[in-house]
PDB file of C-alpha atoms in Angstrom:
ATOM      1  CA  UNK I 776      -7.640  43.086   3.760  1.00  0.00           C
ATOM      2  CA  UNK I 777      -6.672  45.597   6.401  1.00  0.00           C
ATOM      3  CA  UNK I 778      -2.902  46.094   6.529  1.00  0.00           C
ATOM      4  CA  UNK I 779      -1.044  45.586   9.461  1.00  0.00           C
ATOM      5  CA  UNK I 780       2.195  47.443  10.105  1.00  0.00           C
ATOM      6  CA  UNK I 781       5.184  44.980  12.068  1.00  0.00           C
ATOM      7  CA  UNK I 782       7.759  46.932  13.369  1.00  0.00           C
ATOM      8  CA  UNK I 783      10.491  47.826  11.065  1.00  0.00           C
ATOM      9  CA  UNK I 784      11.069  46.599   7.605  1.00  0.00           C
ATOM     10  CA  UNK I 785      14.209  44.184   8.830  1.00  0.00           C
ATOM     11  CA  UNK I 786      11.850  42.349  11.742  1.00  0.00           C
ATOM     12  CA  UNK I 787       9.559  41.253   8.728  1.00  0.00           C
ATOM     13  CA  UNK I 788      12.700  40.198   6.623  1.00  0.00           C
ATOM     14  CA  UNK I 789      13.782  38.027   8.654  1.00  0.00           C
ATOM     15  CA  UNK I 790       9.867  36.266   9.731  1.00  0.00           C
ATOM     16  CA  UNK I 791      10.084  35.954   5.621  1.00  0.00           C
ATOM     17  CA  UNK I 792      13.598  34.474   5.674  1.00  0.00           C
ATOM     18  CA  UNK I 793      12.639  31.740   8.448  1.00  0.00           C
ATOM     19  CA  UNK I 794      10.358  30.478   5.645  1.00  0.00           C
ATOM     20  CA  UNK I 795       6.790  31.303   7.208  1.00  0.00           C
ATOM     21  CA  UNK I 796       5.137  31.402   3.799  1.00  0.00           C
ATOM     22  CA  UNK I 797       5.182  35.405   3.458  1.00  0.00           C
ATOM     23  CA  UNK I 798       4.804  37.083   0.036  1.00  0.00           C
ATOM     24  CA  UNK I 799       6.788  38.506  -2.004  1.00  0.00           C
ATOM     25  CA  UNK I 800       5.187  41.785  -1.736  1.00  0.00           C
ATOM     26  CA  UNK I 801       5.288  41.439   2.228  1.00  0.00           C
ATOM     27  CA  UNK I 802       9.296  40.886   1.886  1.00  0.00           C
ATOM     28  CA  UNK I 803       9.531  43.765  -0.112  1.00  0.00           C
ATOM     29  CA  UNK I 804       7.402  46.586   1.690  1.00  0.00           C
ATOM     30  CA  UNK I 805       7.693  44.880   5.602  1.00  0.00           C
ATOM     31  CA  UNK I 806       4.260  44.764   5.348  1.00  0.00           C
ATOM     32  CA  UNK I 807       2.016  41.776   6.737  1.00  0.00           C
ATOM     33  CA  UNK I 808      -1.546  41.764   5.203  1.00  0.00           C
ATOM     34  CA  UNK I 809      -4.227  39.553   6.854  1.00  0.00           C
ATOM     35  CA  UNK I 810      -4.046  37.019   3.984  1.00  0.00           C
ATOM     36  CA  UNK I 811      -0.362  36.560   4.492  1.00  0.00           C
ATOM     37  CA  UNK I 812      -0.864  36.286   8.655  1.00  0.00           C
ATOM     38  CA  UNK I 813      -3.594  33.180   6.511  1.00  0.00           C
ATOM     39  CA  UNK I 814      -1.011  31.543   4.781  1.00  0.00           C
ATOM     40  CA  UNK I 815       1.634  31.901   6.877  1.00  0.00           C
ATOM     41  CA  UNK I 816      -0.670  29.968   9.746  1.00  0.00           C
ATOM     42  CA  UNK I 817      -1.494  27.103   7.412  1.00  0.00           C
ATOM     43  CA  UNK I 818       2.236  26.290   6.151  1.00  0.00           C
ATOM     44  CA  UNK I 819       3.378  25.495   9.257  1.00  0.00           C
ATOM     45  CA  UNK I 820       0.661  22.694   9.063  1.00  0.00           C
ATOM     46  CA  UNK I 821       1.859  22.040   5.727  1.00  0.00           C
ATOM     47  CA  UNK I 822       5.685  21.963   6.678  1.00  0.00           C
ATOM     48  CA  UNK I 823       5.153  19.544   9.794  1.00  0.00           C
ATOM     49  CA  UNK I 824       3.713  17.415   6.601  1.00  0.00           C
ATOM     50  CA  UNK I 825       6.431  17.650   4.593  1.00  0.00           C
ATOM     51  CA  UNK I 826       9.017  16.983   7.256  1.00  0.00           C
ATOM     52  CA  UNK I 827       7.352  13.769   8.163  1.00  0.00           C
ATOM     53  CA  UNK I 828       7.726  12.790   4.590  1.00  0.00           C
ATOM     54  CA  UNK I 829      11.373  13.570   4.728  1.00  0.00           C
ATOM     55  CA  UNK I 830      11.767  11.741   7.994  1.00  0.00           C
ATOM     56  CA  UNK I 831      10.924   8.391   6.194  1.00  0.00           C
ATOM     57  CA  UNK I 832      11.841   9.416   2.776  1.00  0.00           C
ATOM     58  CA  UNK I 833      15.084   7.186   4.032  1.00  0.00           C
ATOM     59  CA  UNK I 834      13.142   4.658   5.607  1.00  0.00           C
ATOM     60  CA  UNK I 835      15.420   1.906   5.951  1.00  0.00           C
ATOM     61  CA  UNK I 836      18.189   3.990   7.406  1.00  0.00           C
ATOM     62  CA  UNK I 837      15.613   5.725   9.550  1.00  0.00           C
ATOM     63  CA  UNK I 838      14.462   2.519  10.930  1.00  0.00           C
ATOM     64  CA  UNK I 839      17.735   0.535  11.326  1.00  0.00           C
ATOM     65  CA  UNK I 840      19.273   3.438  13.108  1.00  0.00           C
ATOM     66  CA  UNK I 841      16.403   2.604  16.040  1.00  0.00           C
ATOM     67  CA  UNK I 842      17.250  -1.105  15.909  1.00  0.00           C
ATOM     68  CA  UNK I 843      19.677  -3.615  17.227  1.00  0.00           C
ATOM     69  CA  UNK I 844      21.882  -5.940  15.221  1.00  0.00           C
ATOM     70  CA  UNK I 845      19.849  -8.787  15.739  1.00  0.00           C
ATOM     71  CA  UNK I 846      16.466  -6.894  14.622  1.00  0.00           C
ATOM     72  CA  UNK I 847      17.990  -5.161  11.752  1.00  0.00           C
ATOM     73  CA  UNK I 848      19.205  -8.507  10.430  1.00  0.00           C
ATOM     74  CA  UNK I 849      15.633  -9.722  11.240  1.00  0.00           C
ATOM     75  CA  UNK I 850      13.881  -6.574   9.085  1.00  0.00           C
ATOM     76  CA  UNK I 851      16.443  -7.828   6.159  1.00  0.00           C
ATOM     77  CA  UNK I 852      15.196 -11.829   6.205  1.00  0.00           C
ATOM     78  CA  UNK I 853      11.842 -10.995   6.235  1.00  0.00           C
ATOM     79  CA  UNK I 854      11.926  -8.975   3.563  1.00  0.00           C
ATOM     80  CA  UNK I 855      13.837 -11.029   1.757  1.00  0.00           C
ATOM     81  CA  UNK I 856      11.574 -14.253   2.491  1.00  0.00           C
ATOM     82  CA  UNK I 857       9.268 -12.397   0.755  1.00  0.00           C
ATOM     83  CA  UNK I 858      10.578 -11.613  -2.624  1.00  0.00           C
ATOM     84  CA  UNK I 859      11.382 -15.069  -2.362  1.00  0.00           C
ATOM     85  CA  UNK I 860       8.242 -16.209  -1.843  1.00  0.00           C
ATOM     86  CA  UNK I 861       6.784 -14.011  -4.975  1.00  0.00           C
ATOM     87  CA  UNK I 862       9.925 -15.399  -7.025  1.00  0.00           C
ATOM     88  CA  UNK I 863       8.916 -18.825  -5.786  1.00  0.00           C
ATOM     89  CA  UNK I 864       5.545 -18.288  -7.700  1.00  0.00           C
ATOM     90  CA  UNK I 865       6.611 -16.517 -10.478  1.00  0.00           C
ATOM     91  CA  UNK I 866       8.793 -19.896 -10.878  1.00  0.00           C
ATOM     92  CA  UNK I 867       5.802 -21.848 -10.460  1.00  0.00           C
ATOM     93  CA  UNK I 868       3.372 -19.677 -12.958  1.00  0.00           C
ATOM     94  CA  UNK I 869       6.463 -20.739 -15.760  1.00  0.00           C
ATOM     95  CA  UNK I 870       6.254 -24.721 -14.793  1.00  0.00           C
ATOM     96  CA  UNK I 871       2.446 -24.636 -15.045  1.00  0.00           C
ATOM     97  CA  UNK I 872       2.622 -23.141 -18.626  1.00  0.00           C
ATOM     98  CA  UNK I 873       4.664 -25.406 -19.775  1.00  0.00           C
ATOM     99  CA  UNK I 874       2.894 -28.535 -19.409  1.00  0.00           C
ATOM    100  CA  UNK I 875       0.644 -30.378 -22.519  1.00  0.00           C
ATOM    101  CA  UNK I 876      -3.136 -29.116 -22.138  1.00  0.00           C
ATOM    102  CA  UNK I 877      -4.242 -31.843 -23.448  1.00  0.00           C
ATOM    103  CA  UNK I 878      -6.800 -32.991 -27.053  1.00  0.00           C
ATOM    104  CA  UNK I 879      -8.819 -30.086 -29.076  1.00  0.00           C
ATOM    105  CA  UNK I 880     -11.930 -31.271 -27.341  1.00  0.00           C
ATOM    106  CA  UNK I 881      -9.956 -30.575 -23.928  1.00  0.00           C
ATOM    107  CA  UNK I 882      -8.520 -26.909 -25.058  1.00  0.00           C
ATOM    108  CA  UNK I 883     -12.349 -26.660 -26.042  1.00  0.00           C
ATOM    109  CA  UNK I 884     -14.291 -26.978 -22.951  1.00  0.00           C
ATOM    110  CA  UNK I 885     -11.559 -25.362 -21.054  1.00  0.00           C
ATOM    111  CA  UNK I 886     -11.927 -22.748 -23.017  1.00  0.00           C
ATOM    112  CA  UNK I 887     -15.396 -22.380 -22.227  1.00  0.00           C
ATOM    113  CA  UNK I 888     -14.454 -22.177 -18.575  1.00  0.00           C
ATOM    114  CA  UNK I 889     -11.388 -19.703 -18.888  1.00  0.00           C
ATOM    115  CA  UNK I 890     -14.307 -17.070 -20.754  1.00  0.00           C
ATOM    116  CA  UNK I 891     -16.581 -17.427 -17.673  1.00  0.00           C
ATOM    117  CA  UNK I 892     -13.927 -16.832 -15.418  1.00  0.00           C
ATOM    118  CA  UNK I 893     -12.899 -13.815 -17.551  1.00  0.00           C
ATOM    119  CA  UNK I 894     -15.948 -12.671 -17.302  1.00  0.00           C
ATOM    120  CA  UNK I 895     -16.295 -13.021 -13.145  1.00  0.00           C
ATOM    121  CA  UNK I 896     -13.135 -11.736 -12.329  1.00  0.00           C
ATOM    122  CA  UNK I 897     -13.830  -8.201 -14.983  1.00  0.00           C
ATOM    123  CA  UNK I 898     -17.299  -7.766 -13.293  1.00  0.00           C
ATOM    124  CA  UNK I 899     -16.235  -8.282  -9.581  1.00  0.00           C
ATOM    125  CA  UNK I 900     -13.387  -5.821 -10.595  1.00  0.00           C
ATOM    126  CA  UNK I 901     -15.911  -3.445 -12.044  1.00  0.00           C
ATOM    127  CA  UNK I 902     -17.984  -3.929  -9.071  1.00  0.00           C
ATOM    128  CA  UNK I 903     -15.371  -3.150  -6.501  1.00  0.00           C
ATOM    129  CA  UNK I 904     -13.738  -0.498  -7.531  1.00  0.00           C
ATOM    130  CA  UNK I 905     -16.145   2.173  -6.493  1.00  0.00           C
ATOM    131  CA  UNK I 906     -16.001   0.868  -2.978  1.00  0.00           C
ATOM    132  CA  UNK I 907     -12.940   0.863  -2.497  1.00  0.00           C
ATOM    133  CA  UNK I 908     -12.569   4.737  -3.333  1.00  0.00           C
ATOM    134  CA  UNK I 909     -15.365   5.476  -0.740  1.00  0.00           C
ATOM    135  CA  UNK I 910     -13.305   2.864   2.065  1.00  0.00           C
ATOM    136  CA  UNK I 911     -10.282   5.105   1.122  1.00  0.00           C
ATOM    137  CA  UNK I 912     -11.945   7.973   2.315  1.00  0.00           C
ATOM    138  CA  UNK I 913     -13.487   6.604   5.125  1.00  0.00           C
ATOM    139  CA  UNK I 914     -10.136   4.729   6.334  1.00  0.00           C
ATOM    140  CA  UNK I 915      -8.581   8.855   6.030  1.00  0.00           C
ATOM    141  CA  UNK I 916     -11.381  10.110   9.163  1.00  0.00           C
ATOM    142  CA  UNK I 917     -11.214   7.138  10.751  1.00  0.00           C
ATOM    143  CA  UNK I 918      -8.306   8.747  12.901  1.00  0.00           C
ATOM    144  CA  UNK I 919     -11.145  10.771  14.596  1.00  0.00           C
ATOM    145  CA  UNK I 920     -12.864   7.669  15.843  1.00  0.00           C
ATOM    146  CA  UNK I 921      -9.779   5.602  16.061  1.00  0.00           C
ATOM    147  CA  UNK I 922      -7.077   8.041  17.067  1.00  0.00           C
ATOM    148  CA  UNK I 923      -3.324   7.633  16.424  1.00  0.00           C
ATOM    149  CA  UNK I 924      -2.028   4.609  19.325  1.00  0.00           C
ATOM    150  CA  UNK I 925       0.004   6.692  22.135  1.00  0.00           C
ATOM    151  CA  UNK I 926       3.126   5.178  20.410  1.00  0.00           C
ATOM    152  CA  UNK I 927       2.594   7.234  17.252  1.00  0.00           C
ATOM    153  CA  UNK I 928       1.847  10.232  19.327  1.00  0.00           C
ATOM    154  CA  UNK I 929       5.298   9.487  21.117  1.00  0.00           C
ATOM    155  CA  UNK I 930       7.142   8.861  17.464  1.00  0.00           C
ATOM    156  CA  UNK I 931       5.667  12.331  16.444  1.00  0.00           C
ATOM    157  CA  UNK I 932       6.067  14.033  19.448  1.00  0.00           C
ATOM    158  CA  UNK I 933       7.402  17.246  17.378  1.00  0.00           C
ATOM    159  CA  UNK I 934       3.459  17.677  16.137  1.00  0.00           C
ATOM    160  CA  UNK I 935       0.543  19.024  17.156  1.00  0.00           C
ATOM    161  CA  UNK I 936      -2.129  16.028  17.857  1.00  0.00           C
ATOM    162  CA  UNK I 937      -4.093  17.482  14.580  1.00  0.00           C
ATOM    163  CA  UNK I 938      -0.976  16.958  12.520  1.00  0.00           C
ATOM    164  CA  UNK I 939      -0.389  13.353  13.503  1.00  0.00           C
ATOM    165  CA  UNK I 940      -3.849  12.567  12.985  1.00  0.00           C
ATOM    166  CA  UNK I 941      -3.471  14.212   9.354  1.00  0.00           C
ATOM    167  CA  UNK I 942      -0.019  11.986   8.799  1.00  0.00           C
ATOM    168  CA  UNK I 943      -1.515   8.710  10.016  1.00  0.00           C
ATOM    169  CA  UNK I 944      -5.026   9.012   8.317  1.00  0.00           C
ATOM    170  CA  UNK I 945      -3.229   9.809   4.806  1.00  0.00           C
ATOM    171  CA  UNK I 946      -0.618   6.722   6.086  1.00  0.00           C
ATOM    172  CA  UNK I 947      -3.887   4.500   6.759  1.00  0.00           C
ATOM    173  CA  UNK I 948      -5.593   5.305   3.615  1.00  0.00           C
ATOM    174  CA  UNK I 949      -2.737   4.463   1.258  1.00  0.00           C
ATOM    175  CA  UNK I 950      -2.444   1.315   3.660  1.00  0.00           C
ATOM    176  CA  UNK I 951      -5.391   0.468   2.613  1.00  0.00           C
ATOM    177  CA  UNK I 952      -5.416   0.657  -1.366  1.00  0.00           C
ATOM    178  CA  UNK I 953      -2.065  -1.092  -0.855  1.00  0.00           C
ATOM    179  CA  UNK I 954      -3.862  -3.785   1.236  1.00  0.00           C
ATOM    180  CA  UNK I 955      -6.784  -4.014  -1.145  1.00  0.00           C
ATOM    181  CA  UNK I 956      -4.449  -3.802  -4.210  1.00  0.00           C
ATOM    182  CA  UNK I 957      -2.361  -6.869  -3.181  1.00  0.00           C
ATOM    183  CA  UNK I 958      -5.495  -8.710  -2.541  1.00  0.00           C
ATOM    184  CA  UNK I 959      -6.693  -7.825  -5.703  1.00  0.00           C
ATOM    185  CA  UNK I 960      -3.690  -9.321  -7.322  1.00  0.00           C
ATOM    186  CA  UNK I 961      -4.132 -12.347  -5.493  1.00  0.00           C
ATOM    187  CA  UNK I 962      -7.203 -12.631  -6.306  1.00  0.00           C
ATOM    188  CA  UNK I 963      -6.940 -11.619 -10.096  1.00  0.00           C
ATOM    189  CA  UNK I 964      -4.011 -14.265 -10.834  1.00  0.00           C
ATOM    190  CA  UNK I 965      -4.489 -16.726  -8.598  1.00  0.00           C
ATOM    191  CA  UNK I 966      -8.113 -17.782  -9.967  1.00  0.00           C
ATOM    192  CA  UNK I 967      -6.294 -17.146 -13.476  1.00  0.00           C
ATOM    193  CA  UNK I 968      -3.544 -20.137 -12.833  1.00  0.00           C
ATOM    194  CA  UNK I 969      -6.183 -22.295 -11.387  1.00  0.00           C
ATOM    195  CA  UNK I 970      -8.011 -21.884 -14.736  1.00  0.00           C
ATOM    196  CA  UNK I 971      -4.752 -23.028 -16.373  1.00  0.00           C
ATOM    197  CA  UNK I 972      -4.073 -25.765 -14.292  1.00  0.00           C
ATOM    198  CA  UNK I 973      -7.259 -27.236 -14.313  1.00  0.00           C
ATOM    199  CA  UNK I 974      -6.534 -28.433 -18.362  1.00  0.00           C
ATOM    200  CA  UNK I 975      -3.271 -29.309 -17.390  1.00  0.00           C
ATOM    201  CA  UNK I 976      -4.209 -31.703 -14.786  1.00  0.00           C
ATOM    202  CA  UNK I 977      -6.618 -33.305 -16.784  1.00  0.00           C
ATOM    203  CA  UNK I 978      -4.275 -33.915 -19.471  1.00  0.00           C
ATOM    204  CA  UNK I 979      -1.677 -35.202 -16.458  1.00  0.00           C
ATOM    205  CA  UNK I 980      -4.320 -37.353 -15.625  1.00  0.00           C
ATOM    206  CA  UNK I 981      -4.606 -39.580 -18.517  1.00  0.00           C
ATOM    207  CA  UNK I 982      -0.789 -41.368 -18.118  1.00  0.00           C
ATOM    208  CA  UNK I 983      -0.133 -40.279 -14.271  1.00  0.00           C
ATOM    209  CA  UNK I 984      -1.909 -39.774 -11.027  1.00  0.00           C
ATOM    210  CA  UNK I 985       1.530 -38.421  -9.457  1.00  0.00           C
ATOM    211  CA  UNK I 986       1.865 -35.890 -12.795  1.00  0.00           C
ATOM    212  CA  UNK I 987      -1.679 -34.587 -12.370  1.00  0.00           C
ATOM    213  CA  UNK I 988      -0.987 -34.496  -8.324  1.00  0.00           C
ATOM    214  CA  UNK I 989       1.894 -32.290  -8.701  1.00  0.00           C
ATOM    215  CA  UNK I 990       0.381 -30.100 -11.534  1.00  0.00           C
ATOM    216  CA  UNK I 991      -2.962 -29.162  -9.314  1.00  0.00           C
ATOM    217  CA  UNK I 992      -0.825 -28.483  -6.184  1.00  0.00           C
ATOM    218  CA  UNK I 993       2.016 -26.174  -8.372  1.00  0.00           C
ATOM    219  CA  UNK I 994      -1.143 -23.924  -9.108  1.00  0.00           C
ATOM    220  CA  UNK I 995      -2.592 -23.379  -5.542  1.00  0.00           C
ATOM    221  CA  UNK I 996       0.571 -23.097  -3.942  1.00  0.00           C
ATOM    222  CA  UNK I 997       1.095 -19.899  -6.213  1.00  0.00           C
ATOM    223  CA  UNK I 998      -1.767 -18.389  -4.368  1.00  0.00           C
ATOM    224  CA  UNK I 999      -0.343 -19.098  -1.203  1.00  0.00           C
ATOM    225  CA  UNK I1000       2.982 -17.667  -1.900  1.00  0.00           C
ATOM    226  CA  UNK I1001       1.668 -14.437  -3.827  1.00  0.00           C
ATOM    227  CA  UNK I1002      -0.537 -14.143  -0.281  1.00  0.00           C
ATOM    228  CA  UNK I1003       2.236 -14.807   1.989  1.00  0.00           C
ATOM    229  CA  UNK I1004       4.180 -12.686  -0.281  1.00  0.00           C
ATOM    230  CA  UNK I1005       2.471  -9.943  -0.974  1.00  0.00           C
ATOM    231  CA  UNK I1006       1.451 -10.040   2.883  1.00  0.00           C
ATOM    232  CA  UNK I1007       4.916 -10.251   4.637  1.00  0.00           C
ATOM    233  CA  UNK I1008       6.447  -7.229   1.715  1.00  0.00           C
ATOM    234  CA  UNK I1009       3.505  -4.623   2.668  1.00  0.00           C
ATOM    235  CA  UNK I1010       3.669  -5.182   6.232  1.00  0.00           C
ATOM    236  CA  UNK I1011       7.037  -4.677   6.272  1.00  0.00           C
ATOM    237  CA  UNK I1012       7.031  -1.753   3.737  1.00  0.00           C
ATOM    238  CA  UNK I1013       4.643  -0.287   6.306  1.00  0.00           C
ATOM    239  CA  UNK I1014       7.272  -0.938   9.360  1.00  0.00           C
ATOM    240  CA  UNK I1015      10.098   0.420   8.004  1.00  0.00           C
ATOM    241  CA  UNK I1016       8.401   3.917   6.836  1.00  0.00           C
ATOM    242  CA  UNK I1017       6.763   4.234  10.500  1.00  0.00           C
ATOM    243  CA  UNK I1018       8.046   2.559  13.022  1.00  0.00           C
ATOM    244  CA  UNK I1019       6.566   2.299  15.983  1.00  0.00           C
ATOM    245  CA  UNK I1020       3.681   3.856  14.382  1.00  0.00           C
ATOM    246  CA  UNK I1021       3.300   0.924  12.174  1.00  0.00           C
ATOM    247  CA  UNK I1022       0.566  -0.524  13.609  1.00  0.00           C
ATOM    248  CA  UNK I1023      -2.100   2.428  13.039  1.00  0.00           C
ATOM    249  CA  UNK I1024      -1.561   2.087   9.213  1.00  0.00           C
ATOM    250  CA  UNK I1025      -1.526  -1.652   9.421  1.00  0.00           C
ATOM    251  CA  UNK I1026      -5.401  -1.576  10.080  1.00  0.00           C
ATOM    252  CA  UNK I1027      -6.084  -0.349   6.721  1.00  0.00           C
ATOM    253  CA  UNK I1028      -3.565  -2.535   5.447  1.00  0.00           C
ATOM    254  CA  UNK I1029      -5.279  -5.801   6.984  1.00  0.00           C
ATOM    255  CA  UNK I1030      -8.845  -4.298   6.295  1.00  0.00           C
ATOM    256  CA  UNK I1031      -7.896  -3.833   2.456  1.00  0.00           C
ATOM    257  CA  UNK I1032      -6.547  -7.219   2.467  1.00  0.00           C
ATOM    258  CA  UNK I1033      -9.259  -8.891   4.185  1.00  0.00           C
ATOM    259  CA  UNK I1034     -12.106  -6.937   2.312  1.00  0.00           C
ATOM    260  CA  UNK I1035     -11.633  -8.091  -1.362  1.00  0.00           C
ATOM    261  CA  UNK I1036     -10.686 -11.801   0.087  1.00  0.00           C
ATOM    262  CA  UNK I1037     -14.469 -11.527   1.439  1.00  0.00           C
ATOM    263  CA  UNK I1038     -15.525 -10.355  -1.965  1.00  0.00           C
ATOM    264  CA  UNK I1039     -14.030 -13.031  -3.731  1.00  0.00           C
ATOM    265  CA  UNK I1040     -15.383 -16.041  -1.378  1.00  0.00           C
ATOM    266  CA  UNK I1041     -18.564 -14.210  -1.257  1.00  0.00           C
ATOM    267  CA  UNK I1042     -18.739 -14.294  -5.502  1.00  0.00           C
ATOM    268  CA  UNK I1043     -17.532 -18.014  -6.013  1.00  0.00           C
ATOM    269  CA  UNK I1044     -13.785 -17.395  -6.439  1.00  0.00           C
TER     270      UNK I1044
END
């Protein structure tokens, strides 16, 4: 590359020191080639990047220092409603487990049904997968046809419009696997504990209606609170990181929820 001569050797020093990305060469000789003018363009890019990832790194104290009393203590109880919620199922999965499953014949035919559903839940799994690696990149671009909302270009105002549409695409895309992962979960163990309580009931059934009752509704209300869950501890996750700018990763976080529900009521489940 032609070389290009700046100034005197101290003026290029101290561009090096300011951390522009020089090499080590041009810090030595005070010489600036045309590949080092290159990098040094594309790390400030790369440093806006980073600092937004240190801004947030402390999310909650980030957050609560922007917040009253009233909404910090509100940030705390919802987030705390929701581990109770998934500690509310996990208490719930333990109950289920524990009750009688009933005769061999029973344990037989359930049996039966737990392989089938085994079998669904691997191939919808094997199935899905590969689209939700394209939706991840497609949920990245979608900032250029659904740009960052004018309160994330206020929250960054410190970057370039390029740069925030870089930050919230990569925010949007990991939205989204989150999204999608949760729902997979759902999804996954929910169907799983319905399998189990189906036996369960039946063997309920034979001495009490009220038994069998409480059994069946134990193992669809852990569905709902892994949903609710799940739901309120992403969305929140999401908040605390961004901000006001919460609501342009929360699309990808509602479409990845919402798109393996559809696959799963679409299949049977």
């Amino acid at each position: 590359a032609q070389m290009v001569m700046i100034g005197k050797r101290s003026s290029a020093k101290k561009i090096a020191q300011r951390g522009r990305g020089l090499s080590s060469r041009a810090m030595r000789t005070g010489v600036l080639t045309q590949a080092d003018f290159c990098f040094d363009v594309d790390s400030r890019s790369i440093q806006v990047l980073v600092s937004g990832f240190r801004r947030h790194q402390k999310g909650f104290v980030h957050l609560m220092s922007e917040l009253t009393s009233y909404e910090q203590m509100a940030i705390w109880a919802v987030l705390g409603i929701s581990l109770l919620g998934l500690a509310y199922a996990y208490l719930l999965r333990n109950q289920i487990l524990r009750e009688d499953k009933g005769t061999a014949k029973m344990q037989e035919i359930w049996g039966w049904i737990k392989d089938g559903a085994n079998a669904y839940l691997s191939r919808q799994l094997r199935s899905i997968l590969p689209f939700i690696v394209v939706l991840t990149i497609a949920l990245f671009f979608s900032v250029y046809i659904v740009p960052p909302s004018a309160e994330a270009m206020a929250h960054y105002s410190g970057a370039t419009p390029d740069q925030v549409k870089l930050y919230i695409g990569l925010w949007r895309a990991f939205a989204f696997i989150m999204g999608a992962t949760f729902s997979l979960t759902v999804g996954q163990i929910g169907m799983r504990m319905a399998v189990e309580g189906n036996v369960r009931t039946a063997a309920a059934a034979r001495t009490s209606f009220s038994d069998a009752l409480r059994i069946a509704y134990r193992s669809g209300t852990i569905t709902g609170m892994l949903t609710d869950g799940l739901g309120l501890f992403g969305g929140t996750i999401i908040f605390i990181f961004l901000g006001p700018a919460a609501p342009d990763a929360l699309l990808g976080f509602g479409f990845g929820g919402t798109l393996l529900a559809l696959f799963m009521r679409v299949g049977g489940g």
